[in-house]
PDB file of C-alpha atoms in Angstrom:
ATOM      1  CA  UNK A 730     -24.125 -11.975  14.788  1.00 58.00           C
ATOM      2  CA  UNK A 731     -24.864  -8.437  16.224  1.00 64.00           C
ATOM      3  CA  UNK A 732     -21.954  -6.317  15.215  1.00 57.00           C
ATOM      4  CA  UNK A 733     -21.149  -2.843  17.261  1.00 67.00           C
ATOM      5  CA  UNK A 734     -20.289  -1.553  13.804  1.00 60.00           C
ATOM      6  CA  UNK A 735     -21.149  -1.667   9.824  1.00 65.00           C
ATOM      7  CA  UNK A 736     -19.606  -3.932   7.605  1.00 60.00           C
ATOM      8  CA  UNK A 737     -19.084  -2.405   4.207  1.00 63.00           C
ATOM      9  CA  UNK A 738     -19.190  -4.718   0.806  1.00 66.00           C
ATOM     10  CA  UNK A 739     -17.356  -3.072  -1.820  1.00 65.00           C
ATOM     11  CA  UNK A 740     -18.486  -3.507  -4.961  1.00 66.00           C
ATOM     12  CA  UNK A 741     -16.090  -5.192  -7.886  1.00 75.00           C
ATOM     13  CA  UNK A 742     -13.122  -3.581  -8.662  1.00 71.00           C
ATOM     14  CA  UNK A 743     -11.209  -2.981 -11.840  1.00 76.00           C
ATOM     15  CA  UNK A 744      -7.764  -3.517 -11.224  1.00 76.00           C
ATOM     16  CA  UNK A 745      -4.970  -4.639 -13.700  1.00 78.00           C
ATOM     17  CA  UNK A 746      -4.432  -8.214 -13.612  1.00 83.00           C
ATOM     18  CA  UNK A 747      -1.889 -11.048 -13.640  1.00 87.00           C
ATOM     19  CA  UNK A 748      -0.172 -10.944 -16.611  1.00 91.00           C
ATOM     20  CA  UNK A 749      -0.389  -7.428 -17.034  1.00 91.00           C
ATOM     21  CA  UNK A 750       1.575  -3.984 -16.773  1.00 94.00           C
ATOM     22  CA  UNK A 751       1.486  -2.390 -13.205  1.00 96.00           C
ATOM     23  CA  UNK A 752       1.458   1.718 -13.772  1.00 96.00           C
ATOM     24  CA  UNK A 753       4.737   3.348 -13.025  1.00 97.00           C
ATOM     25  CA  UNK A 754       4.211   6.629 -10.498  1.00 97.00           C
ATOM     26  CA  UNK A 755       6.946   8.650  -8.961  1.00 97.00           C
ATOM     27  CA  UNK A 756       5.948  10.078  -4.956  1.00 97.00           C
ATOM     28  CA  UNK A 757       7.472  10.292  -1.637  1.00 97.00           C
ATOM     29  CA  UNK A 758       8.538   7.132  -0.454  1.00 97.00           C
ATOM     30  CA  UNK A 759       8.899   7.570   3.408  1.00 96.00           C
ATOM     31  CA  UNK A 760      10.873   5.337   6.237  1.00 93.00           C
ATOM     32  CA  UNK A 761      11.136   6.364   9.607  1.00 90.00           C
ATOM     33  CA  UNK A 762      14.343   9.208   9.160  1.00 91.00           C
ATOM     34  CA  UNK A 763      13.097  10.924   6.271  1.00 91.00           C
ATOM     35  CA  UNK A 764      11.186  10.895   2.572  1.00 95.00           C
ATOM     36  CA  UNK A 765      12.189  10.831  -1.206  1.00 96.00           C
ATOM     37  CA  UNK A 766      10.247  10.665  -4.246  1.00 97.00           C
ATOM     38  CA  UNK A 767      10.716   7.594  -5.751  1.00 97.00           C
ATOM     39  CA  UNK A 768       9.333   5.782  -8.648  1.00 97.00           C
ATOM     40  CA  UNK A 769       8.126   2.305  -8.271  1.00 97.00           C
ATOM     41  CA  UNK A 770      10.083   0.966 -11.425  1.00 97.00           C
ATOM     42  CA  UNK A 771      13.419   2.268  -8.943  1.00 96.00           C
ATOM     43  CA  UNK A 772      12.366  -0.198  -6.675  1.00 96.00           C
ATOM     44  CA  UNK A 773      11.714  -3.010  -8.986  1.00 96.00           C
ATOM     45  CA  UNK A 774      15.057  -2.421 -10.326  1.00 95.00           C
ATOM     46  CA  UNK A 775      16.028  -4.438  -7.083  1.00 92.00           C
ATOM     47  CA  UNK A 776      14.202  -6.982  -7.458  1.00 94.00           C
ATOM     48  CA  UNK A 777      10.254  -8.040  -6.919  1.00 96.00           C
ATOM     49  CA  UNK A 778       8.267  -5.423  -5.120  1.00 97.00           C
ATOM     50  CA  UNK A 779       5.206  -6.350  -2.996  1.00 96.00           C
ATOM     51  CA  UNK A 780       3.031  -2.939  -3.314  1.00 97.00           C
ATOM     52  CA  UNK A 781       0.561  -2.649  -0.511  1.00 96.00           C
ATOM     53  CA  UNK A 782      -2.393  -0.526  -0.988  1.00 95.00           C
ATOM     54  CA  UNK A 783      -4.281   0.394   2.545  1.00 92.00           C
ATOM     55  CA  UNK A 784      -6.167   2.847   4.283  1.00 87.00           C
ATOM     56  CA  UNK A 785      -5.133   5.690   5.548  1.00 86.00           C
ATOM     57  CA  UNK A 786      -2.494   5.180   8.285  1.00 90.00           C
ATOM     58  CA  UNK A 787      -3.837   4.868  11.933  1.00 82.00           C
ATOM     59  CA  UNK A 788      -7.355   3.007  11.325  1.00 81.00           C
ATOM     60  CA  UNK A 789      -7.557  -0.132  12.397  1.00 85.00           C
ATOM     61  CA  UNK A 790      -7.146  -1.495   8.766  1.00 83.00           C
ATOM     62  CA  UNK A 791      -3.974  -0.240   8.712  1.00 87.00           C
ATOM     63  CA  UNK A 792      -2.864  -1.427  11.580  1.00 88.00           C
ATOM     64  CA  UNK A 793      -4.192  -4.808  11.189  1.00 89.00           C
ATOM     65  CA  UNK A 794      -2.407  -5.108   7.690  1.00 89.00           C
ATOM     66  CA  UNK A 795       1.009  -4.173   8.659  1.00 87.00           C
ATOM     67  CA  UNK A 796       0.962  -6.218  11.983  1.00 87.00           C
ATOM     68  CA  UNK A 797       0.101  -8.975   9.538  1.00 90.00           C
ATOM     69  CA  UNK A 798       2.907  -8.471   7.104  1.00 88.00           C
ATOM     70  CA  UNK A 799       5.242  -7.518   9.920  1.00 86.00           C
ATOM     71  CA  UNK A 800       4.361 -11.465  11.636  1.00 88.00           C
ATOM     72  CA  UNK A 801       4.213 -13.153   8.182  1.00 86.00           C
ATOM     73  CA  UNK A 802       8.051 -11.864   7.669  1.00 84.00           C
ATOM     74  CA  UNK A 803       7.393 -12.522   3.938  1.00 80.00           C
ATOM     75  CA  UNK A 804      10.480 -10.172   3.245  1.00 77.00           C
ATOM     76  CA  UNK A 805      12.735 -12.463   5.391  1.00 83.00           C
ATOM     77  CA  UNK A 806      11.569 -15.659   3.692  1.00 83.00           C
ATOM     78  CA  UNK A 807      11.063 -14.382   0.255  1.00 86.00           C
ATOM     79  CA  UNK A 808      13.436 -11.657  -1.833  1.00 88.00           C
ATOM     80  CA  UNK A 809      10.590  -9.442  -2.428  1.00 92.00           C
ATOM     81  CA  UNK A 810      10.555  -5.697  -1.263  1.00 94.00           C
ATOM     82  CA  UNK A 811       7.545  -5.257   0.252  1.00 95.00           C
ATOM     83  CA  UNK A 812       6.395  -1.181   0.342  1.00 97.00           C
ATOM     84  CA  UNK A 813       2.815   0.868   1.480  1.00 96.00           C
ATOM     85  CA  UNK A 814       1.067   3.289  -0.448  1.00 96.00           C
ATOM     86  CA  UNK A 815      -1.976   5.220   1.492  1.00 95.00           C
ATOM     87  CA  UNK A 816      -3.246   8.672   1.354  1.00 91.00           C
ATOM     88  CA  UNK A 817      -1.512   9.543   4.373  1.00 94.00           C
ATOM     89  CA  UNK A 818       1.258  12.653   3.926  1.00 94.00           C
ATOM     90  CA  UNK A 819       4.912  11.715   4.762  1.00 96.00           C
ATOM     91  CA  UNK A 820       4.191  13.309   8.526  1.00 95.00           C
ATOM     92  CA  UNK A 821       1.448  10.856   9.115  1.00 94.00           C
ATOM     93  CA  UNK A 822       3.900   7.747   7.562  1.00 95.00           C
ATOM     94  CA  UNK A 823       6.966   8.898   9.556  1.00 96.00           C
ATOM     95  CA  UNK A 824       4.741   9.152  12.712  1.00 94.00           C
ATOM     96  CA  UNK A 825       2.785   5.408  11.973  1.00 93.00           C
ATOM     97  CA  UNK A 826       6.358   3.702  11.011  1.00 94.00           C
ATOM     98  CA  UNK A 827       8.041   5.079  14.739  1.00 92.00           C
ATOM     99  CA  UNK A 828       4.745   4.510  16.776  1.00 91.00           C
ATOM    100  CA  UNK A 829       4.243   0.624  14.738  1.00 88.00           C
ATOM    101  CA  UNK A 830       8.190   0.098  15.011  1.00 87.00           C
ATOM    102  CA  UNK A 831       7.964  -1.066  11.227  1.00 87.00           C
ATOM    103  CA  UNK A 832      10.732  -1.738   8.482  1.00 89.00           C
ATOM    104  CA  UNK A 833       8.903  -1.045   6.043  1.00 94.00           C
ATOM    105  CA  UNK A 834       8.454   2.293   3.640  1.00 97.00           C
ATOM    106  CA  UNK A 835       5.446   3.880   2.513  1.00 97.00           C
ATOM    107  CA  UNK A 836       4.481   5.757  -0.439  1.00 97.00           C
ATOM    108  CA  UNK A 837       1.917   8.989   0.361  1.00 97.00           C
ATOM    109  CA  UNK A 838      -0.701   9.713  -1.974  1.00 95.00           C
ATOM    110  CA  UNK A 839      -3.242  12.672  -0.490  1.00 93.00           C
ATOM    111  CA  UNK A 840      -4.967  12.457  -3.945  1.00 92.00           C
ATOM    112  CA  UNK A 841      -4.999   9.107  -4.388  1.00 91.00           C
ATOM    113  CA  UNK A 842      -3.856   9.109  -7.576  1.00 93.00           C
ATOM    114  CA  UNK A 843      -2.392   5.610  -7.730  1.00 94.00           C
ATOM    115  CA  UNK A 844      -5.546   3.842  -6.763  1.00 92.00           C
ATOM    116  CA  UNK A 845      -7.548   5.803  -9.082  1.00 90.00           C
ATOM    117  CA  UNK A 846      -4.404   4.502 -12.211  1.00 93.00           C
ATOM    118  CA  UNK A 847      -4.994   0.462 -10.485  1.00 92.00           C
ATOM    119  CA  UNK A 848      -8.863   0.764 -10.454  1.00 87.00           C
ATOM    120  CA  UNK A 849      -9.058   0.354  -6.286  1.00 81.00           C
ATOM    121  CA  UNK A 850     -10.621   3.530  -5.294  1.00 78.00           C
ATOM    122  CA  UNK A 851     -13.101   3.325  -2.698  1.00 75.00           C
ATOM    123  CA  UNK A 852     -14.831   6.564  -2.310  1.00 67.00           C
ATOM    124  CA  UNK A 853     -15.561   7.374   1.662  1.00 65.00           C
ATOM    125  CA  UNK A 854     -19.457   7.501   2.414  1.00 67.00           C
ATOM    126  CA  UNK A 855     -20.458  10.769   3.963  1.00 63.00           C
ATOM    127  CA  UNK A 856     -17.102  12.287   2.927  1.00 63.00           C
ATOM    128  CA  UNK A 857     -17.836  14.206  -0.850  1.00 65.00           C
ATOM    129  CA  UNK A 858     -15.010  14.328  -2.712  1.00 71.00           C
ATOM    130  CA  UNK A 859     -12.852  11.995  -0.424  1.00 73.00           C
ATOM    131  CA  UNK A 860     -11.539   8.511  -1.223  1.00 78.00           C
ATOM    132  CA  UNK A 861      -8.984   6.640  -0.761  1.00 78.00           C
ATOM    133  CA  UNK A 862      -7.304   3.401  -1.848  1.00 79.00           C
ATOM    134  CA  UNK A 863      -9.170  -0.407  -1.083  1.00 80.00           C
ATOM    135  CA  UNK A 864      -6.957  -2.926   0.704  1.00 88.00           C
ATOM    136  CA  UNK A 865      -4.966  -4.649  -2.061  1.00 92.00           C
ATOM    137  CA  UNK A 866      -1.844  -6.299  -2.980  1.00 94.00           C
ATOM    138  CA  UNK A 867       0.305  -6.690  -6.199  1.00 96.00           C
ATOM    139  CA  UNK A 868       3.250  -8.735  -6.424  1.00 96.00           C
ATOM    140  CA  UNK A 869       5.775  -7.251  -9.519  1.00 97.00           C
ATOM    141  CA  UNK A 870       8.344  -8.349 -11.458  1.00 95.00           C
ATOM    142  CA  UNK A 871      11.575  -6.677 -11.678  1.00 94.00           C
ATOM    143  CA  UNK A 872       9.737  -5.274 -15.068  1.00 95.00           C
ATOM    144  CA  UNK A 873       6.539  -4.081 -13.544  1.00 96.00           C
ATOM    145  CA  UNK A 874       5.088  -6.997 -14.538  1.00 96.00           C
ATOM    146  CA  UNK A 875       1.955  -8.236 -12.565  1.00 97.00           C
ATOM    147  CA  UNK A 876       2.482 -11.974 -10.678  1.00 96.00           C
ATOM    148  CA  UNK A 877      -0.030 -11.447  -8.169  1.00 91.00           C
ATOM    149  CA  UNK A 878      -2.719  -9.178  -8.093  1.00 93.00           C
TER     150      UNK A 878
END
């Protein structure tokens, strides 16, 4: 198949696994009215906490992802708390929740410090110095502890 675009394998990562203990990080945590920093062990407190890691908001990744999650309605059949976490600043998130007409919140990471703590960096070809997290999801218990990864 002749594809109008390149398909990029990403080599394997090394992310904490099942079993194990998710890193705690405090950053802004944004919805569509305004942004916080919040650590992800304040959201576990509530309960299990889906944490979504994506490109940067407005690729088609992005999109793709959320539209997914938003159809699956996971949060509606499950009691799970299911929140973003991108490079994208809190203007980009604000602007990508209104213009997707999502529930959900995001976490921004510019340095993409997170995915360098879970092992999922993928560094942007052509781009020196720029990365930013690979798709990935990791299901937590109320304790940080890893279910899914």
């Amino acid at each position: 198949m002749d594809l109008d675009f390149d398909v990029v394998e990403l080599g394997e990562a090394n992310h904490p696994r099942e079993g194990e203990q998710a890193p705690d990080f405090v950053h802004p945590l944004v919805n569509v009215e305004y942004w916080e920093d919040v650590t992800l062990s304040e959201l576990a407190d509530d309960g299990p906490v889906l944490l979504v890691f994506y490109p940067m908001d407005g690729d088609f990744p992005a999109t793709y992802i959320w539209n997914e999650l938003r159809d699956r309605a996971w949060d509606d059949d499950y009691d799970v708390t299911i929140v973003g976490l991108s490079i994208s600043t809190p203007y980009e998130h604000k602007t990508f929740i209104e213009e997707s007409g999502m529930d959900y919140r995001l976490f921004s990471d510019p340095q993409n410090s997170v995915a360098e703590e879970y092992g999922i960096v993928n560094d942007l070809d052509g781009m020196a110095g720029i990365s930013e997290p690979r798709p990935a999801v990791f299901l937590l218990r109320e304790d940080l502890l890893i279910q899914y990864a």
